[in-house]
Amino acid sequence: MIGALFVLQNLKDKLRYFDMHAVIILILPYITLIFHIMVLSYLRTAIYQRATIV
């Protein structure tokens, strides 16, 4: 009985660890996408400002 409880606790910790990794893997593409959009918009505004200056 005690061994089964220990195994269950160990499994729960593994699942929590896996959940965190799954969440990170799921969120990562969105973070990179937002970062790329921010960089592109910044570059676009910089190019527009340079064009207006020239």
C-alpha positions as a LaTeX table, in Angstrom:
\begin{tabular}{lrrr}
\hline
Residue & $x$ (\AA) & $y$ (\AA) & $z$ (\AA) \\
\hline
Met1 & 0.00 & 0.00 & 0.00 \\
Ile2 & 2.74 & 2.44 & 0.98 \\
Gly3 & 4.70 & 1.47 & $-2.15$ \\
Ala4 & 1.66 & 2.16 & $-4.35$ \\
Leu5 & 1.18 & 5.58 & $-2.73$ \\
Phe6 & 4.86 & 6.37 & $-3.33$ \\
Val7 & 4.55 & 5.32 & $-6.98$ \\
Leu8 & 1.43 & 7.48 & $-7.38$ \\
Gln9 & 3.22 & 10.49 & $-5.86$ \\
Asn10 & 6.21 & 9.93 & $-8.13$ \\
Leu11 & 3.91 & 9.67 & $-11.15$ \\
Lys12 & 2.12 & 12.88 & $-10.15$ \\
Asp13 & 5.44 & 14.74 & $-9.94$ \\
Lys14 & 6.44 & 13.38 & $-13.36$ \\
Leu15 & 3.09 & 14.47 & $-14.80$ \\
Arg16 & 3.47 & 17.96 & $-13.35$ \\
Tyr17 & 6.96 & 18.20 & $-14.88$ \\
Phe18 & 5.61 & 16.96 & $-18.23$ \\
Asp19 & 2.70 & 19.43 & $-18.07$ \\
Met20 & 5.13 & 22.33 & $-17.61$ \\
His21 & 7.20 & 21.15 & $-20.57$ \\
Ala22 & 4.08 & 20.66 & $-22.70$ \\
Val23 & 2.87 & 24.17 & $-21.83$ \\
Ile24 & 6.28 & 25.63 & $-22.70$ \\
Ile25 & 6.35 & 23.72 & $-26.00$ \\
Leu26 & 2.82 & 24.91 & $-26.82$ \\
Ile27 & 3.48 & 28.56 & $-25.90$ \\
Leu28 & 6.93 & 28.84 & $-27.53$ \\
Pro29 & 5.70 & 29.22 & $-31.16$ \\
Tyr30 & 3.32 & 32.00 & $-30.14$ \\
Ile31 & 6.12 & 33.84 & $-28.30$ \\
Thr32 & 8.40 & 33.59 & $-31.34$ \\
Leu33 & 5.55 & 34.71 & $-33.62$ \\
Ile34 & 4.82 & 37.77 & $-31.46$ \\
Phe35 & 8.55 & 38.55 & $-31.33$ \\
His36 & 8.84 & 38.34 & $-35.13$ \\
Ile37 & 5.77 & 40.56 & $-35.59$ \\
Met38 & 7.23 & 43.15 & $-33.19$ \\
Val39 & 10.60 & 43.11 & $-34.97$ \\
Leu40 & 8.97 & 43.38 & $-38.41$ \\
Ser41 & 6.73 & 46.28 & $-37.35$ \\
Tyr42 & 9.75 & 48.04 & $-35.80$ \\
Leu43 & 11.78 & 47.55 & $-38.98$ \\
Arg44 & 8.86 & 48.77 & $-41.10$ \\
Thr45 & 8.47 & 51.95 & $-39.03$ \\
Ala46 & 12.25 & 52.53 & $-39.16$ \\
Ile47 & 12.25 & 52.13 & $-42.96$ \\
Tyr48 & 9.26 & 54.49 & $-43.27$ \\
Gln49 & 10.96 & 57.10 & $-41.07$ \\
Arg50 & 14.17 & 56.82 & $-43.09$ \\
Ala51 & 12.16 & 57.17 & $-46.32$ \\
Thr52 & 10.39 & 60.28 & $-45.03$ \\
Ile53 & 13.71 & 61.78 & $-43.88$ \\
Val54 & 15.27 & 61.09 & $-47.30$ \\
\hline
\end{tabular}
